[in-house]
Coordinates of C-alpha atoms in Angstrom, one line a residue:
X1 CA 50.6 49.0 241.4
X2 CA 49.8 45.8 243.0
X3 CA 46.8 45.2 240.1
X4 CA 49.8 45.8 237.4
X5 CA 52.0 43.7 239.1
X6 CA 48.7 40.5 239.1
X7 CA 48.2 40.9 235.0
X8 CA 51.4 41.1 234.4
X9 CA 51.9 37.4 234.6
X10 CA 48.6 36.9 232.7
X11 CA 49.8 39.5 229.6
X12 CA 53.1 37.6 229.2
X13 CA 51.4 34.9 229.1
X14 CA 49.1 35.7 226.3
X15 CA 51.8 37.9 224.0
X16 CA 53.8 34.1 224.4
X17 CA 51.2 32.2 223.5
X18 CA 50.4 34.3 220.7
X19 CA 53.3 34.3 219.7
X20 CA 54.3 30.3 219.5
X21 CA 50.5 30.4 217.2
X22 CA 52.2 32.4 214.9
X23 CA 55.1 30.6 214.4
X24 CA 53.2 27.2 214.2
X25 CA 50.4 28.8 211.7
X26 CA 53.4 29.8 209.3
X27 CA 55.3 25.9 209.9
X28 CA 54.6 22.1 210.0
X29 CA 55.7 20.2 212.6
X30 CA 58.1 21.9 215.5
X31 CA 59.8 20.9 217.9
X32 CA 60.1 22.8 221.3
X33 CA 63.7 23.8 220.6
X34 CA 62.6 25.6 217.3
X35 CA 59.8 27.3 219.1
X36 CA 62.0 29.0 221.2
X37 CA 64.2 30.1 218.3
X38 CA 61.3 31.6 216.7
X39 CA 59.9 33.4 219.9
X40 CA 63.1 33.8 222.3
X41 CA 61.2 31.7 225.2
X42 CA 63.2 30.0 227.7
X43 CA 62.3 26.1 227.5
X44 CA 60.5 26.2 230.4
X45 CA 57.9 28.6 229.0
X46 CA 58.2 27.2 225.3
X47 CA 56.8 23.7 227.0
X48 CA 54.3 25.2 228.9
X49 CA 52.8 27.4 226.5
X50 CA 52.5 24.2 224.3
X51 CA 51.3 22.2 226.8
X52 CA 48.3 24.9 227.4
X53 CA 47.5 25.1 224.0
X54 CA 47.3 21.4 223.4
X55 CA 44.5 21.3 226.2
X56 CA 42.5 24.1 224.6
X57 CA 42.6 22.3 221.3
X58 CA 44.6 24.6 219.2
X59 CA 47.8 22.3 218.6
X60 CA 48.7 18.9 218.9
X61 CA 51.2 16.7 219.9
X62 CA 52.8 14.7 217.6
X63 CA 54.5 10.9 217.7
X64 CA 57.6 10.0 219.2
X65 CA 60.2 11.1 216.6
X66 CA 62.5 7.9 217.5
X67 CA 59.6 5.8 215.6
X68 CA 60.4 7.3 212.3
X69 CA 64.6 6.8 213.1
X70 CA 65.1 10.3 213.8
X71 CA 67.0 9.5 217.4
X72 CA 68.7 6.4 218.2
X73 CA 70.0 7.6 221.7
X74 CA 68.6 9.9 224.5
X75 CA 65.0 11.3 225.0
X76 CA 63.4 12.1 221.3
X77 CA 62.4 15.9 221.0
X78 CA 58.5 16.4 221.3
X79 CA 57.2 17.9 218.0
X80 CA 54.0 19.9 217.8
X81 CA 51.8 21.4 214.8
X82 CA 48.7 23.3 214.6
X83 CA 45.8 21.3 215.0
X84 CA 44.0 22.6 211.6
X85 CA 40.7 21.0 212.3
X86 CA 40.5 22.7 215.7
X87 CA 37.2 24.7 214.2
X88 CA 36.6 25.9 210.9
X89 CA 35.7 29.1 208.8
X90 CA 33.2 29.9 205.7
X91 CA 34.0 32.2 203.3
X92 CA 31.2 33.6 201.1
X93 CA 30.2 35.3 197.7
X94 CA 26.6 36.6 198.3
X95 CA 25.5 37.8 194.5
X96 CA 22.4 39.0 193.2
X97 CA 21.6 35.4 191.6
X98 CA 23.3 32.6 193.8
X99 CA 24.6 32.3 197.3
X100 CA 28.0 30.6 197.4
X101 CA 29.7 28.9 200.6
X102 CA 33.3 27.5 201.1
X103 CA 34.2 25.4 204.7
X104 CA 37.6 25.9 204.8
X105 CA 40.3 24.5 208.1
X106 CA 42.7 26.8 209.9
X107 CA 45.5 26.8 207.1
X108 CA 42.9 28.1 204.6
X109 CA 42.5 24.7 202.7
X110 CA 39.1 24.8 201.4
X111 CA 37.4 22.0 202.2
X112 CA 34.1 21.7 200.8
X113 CA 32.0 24.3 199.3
X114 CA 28.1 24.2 198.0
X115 CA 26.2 26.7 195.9
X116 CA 22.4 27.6 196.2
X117 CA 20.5 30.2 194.0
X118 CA 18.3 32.6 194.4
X119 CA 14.5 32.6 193.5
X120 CA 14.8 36.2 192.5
X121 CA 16.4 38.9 192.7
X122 CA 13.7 41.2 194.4
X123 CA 13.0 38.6 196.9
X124 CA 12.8 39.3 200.7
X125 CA 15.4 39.5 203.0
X126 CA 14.3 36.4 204.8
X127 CA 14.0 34.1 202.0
X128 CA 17.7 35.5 200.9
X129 CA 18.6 34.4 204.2
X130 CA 17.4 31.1 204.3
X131 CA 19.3 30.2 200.8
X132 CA 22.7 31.6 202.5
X133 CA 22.2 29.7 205.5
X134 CA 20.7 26.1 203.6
X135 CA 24.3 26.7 201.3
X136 CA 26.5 27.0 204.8
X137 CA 24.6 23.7 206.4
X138 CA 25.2 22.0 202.8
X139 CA 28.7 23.2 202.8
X140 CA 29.3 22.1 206.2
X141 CA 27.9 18.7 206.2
X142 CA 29.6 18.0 202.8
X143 CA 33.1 17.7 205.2
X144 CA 31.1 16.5 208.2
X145 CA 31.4 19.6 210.6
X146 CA 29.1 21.1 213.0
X147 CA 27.5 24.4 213.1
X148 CA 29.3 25.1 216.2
X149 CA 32.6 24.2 215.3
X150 CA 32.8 27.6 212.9
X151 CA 35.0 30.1 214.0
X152 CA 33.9 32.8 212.0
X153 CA 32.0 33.7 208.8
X154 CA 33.3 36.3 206.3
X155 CA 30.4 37.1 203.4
X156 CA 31.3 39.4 200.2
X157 CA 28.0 40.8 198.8
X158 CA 28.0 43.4 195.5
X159 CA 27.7 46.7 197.6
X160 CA 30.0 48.8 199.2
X161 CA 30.3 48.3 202.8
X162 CA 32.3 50.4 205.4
X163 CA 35.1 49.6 208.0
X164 CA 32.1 48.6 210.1
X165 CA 30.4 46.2 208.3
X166 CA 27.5 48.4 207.2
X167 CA 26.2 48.5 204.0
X168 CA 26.5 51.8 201.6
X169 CA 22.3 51.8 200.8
X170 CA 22.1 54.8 198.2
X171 CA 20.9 53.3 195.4
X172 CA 18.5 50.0 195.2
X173 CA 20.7 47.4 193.8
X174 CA 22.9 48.1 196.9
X175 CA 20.5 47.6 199.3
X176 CA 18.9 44.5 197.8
X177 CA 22.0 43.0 200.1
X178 CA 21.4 45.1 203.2
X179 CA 19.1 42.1 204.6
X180 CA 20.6 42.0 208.3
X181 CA 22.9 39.1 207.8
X182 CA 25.2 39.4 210.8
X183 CA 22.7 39.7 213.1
X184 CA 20.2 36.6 211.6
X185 CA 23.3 34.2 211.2
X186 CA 24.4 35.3 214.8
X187 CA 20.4 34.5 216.1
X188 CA 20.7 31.3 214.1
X189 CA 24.1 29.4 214.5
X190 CA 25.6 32.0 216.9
X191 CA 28.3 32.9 214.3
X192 CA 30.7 36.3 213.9
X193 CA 30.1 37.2 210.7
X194 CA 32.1 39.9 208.7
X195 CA 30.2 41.7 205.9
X196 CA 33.0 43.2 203.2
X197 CA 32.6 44.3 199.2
X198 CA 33.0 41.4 197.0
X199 CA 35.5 43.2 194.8
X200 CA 37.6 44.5 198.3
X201 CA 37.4 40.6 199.0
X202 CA 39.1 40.0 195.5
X203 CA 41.5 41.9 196.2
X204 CA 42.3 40.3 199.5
X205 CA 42.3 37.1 197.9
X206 CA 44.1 37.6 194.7
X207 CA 47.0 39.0 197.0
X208 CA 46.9 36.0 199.1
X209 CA 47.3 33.5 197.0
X210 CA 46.8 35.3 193.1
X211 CA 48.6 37.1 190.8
X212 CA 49.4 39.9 193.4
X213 CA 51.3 37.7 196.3
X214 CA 53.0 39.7 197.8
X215 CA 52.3 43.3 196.1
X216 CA 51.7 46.3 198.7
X217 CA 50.2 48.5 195.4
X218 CA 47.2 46.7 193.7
X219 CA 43.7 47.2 192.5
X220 CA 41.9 44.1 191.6
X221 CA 39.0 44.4 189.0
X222 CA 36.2 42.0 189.2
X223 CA 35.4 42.3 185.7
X224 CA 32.6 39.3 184.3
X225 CA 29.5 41.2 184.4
X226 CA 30.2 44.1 185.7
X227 CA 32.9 45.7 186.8
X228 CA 34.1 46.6 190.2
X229 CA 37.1 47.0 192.0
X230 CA 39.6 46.4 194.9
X231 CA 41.9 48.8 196.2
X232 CA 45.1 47.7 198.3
X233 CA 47.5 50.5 198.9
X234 CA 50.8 50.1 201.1
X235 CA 49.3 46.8 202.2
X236 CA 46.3 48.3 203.3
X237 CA 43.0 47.5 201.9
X238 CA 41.2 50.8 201.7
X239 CA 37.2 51.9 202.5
X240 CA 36.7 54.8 202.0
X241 CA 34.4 56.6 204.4
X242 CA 31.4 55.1 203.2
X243 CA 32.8 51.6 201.8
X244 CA 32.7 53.6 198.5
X245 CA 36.5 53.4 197.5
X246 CA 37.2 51.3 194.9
X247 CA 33.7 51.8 193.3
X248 CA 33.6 52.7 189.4
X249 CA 30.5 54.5 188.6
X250 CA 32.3 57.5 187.3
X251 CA 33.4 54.9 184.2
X252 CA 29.8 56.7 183.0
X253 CA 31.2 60.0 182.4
X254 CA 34.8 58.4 180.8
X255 CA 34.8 58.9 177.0
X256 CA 35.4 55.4 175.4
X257 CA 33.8 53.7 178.6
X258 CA 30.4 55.1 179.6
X259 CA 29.1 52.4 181.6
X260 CA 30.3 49.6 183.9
X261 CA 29.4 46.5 182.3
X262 CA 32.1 44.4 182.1
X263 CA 34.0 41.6 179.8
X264 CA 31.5 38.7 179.9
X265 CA 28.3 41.2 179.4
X266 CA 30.3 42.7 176.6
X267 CA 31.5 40.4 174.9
X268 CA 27.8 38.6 175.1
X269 CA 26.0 41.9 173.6
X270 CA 28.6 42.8 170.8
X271 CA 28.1 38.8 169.4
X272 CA 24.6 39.5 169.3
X273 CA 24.8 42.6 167.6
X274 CA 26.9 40.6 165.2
X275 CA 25.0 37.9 164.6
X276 CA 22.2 40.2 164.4
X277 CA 23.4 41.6 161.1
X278 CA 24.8 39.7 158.1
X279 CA 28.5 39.0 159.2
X280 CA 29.7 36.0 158.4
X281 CA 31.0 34.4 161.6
X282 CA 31.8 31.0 163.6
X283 CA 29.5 32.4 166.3
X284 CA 26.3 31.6 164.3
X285 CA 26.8 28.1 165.7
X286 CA 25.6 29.2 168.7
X287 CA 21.9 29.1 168.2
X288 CA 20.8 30.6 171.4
X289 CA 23.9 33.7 171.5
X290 CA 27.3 33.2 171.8
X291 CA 28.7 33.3 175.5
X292 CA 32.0 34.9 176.3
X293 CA 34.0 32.1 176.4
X294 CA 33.1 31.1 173.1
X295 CA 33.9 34.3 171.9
X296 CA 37.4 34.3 173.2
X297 CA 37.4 30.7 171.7
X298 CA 36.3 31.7 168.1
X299 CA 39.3 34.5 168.5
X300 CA 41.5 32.3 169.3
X301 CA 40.5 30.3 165.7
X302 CA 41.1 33.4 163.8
X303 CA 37.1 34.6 163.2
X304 CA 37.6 38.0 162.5
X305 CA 34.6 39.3 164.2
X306 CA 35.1 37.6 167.3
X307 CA 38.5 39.0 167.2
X308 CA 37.1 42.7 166.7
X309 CA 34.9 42.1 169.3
X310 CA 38.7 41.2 171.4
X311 CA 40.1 44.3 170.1
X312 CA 37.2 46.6 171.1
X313 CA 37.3 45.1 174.7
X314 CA 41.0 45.6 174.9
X315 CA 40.8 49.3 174.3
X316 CA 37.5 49.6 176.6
X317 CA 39.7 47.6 179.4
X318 CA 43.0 50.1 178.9
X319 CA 40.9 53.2 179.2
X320 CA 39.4 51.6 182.5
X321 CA 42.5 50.7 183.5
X322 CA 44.1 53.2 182.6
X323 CA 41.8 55.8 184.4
X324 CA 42.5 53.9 187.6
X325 CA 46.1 53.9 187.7
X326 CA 45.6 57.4 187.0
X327 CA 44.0 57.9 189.9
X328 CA 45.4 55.3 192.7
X329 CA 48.9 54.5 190.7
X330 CA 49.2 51.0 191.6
X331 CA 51.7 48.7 190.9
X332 CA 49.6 46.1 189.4
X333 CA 46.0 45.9 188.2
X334 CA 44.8 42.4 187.7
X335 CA 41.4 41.3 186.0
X336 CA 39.5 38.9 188.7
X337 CA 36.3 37.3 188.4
X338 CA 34.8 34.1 186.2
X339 CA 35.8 35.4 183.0
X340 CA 39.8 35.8 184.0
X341 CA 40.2 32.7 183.0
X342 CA 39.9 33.7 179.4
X343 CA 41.0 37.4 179.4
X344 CA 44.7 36.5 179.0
X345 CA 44.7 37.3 175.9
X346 CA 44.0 40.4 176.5
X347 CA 46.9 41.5 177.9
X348 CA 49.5 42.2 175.1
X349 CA 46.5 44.3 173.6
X350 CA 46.1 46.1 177.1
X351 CA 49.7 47.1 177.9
X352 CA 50.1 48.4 174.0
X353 CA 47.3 50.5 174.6
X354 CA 47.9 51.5 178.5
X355 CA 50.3 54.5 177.3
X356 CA 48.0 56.2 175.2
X357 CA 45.3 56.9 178.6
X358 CA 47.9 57.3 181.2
X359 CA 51.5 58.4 182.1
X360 CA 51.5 56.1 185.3
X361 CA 51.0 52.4 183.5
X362 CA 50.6 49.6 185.9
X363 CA 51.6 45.8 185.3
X364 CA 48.4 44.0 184.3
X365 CA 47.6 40.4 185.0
X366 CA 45.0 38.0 185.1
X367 CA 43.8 36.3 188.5
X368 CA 44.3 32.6 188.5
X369 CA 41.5 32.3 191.1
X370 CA 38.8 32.6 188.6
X371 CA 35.4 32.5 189.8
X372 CA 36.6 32.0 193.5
X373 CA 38.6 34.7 194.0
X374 CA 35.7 36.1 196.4
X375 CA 35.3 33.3 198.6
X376 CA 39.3 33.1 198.5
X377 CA 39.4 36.7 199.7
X378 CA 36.7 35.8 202.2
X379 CA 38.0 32.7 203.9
X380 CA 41.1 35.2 204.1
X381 CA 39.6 37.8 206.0
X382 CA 37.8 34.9 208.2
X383 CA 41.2 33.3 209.2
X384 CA 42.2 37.2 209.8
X385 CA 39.5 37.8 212.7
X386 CA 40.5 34.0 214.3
X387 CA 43.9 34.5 214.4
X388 CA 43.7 38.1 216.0
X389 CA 40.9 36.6 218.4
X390 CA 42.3 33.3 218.9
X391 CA 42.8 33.6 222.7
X392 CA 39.4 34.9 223.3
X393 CA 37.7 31.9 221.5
X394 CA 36.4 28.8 222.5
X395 CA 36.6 25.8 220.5
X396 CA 33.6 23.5 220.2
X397 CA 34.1 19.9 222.2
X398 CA 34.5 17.4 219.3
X399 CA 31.8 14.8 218.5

């Protein structure tokens, strides 16, 4: 009794101090009066709480609020705010050609970011290594922090990976990404580092700040090259038991589909099978093969094979689509990746369509992340591990 009665003190304490975080993470300045509105701690504790977490470095102390004319008489209010800078996280999107890193503060503001390629794709698991470390020491000195002042790493590679950070090895693309990361990171800089899908990470970050704010009921499809997907359902991201949910390798047995390549590679092959024949078409200015963009683009000006190319895509994407919202029935599907930024035009062609290959149509939209929606989802599920661990981690003294 005597040993619940000694950590009771020391629990209170904590739930407080977590709490006053939260409310600071979500506000800008406070004041020590609003803190204990949002938390229900006497002053007394409000004050101290702050106080304590002022010396560790997560919040600071602003001004005197009579400076900018906000009292004329009596003692000013003290106002605090999250410190931001306090450490920092990096999100990543590992992919089979290029490593890419983003620095990002405490409030998920991406600082600086740097991207490094590959040699090959077969190449060791060292040399992959080194390139995702040399991109995290670029990205970090490009906003002049510190190896040590990084909180935690999240890292989205192309291959299904369980609740536990493993990696689903059962075919050989996957496990050109099971390399060991967390654990040579950790030797190295002494980092947590969180290992998720690239397409789960989508889907984190397209609901964070994307199309899907605020949707429970979503499956993001990273759609450029090939396509993949995220599955959120009642808020919860799901796995699977393996890391496989979400993964859309049974598009090879769906009539009208039959593979998994996605916009950009599609778009890409049906031009040169156009400009392989005699079709007279805006693409032929394109003397090395017309990318998607330019595709969308030569739509867009009315060439009618670019814009049968457009139509065959639209139907390909609504028999995807509409084979997922047969099976999870989300609310909303949205198309994620590099190429989103051109597939909007693709939706009035995808909803006319979504009836005819499912009796549960979603909403569909387009990410406005574009290529970052991976490093967005993983900077998210970075600040996710800090702010659950916050009490148990030590910031780095500054420079």
């Amino acid at each position: 009794m005597s040993e619940v009665s000694s950590a009771t003190p020391q629990l209170l304490r904590r739930v407080s101090a977590g709490a006053v975080l939260d409310f600071m993470r979500a506000s800008d300045a406070v004041t020590v009066t609003e803190v204990m509105e949002a938390t229900g701690l006497t002053r007394a504790t409000a004050i101290s709480v702050c106080e304590d977490l002022m010396e560790r470095g997560w919040i600071r102390e602003l001004e005197n609020q009579r400076a900018f004319g906000g009292y004329q008489k009596g003692r000013p209010a003290r106002r605090f705010e999250l410190n931001e800078r306090a450490g920092y996280v990096l999100g990543m999107d590992i992919g089979i050609s290029k490593a890419t890193v983003v620095v990002s503060d405490l409030r998920g503001k991406a600082l600086g970011r740097s991207s490094q390629p590959f040699a090959d794709a077969e190449i060791s698991a060292e040399e992959r290594i080194s390139v995702i470390d040399r991109a995290s020491m670029l990205a970090l000195h490009s906003v002049g922090a510190t190896p040590e002042s990084v909180l935690a790493v999240c890292a989205g590679i192309a291959a299904p990976v369980d609740r536990n950070g493993d990696v689903l090895v059962t075919q050989h693309f996957w496990g050109l990404f099971d390399v060991g990361l967390k654990s040579a990171l950790r030797d190295r800089r002494g980092w947590t580092v969180l290992l998720e899908n690239d397409a789960n990470l989508a889907a984190l970050g397209d609901r964070w700040r994307g199309a899907a704010a605020g949707v429970d009921d979503v499956v993001v499809i990273l759609a450029s090259e090939r396509l993949g997907s995220g599955v959120i359902d009642g808020g919860r991201l799901l796995h699977g038991r393996g890391g496989g949910a979400g993964e859309l390798a049974f598009l090879d047995m769906l009539e009208g589909v039959g593979d998994t390549f996605g916009i950009a590679a599609l778009a890409r092959g049906w031009a040169a099978d156009a400009l392989a024949g005699k079709a007279r078409t805006s693409l032929r200015d394109h003397a090395e093969g017309a990318e998607a963009e330019q595709v969308f683009a030569a739509a867009a000006a009315g060439d009618a094979v670019a814009l049968k190319i457009l139509e065959r895509i639209a139907d390909r994407m609504a028999r995807v689509i509409g084979a997922v919202a047969t099976i999870i029935n989300p609310e909303l599907v949205v198309i994620g990746g590099a190429v989103a930024n051109s597939a909007g035009v693709l939706l009035e062609p995808i909803a006319e369509r979504l009836t005819k290959y499912t009796v549960t149509p979603p909403r569909v939209a387009v990410s406005p992340l574009g290529d970052s929606i991976v490093t967005v989802g993983a900077v998210r599920c970075a600040l996710d591990y800090v702010e659950k661990n916050t009490l148990d981690l030590e910031l780095a003294a500054p420079a």
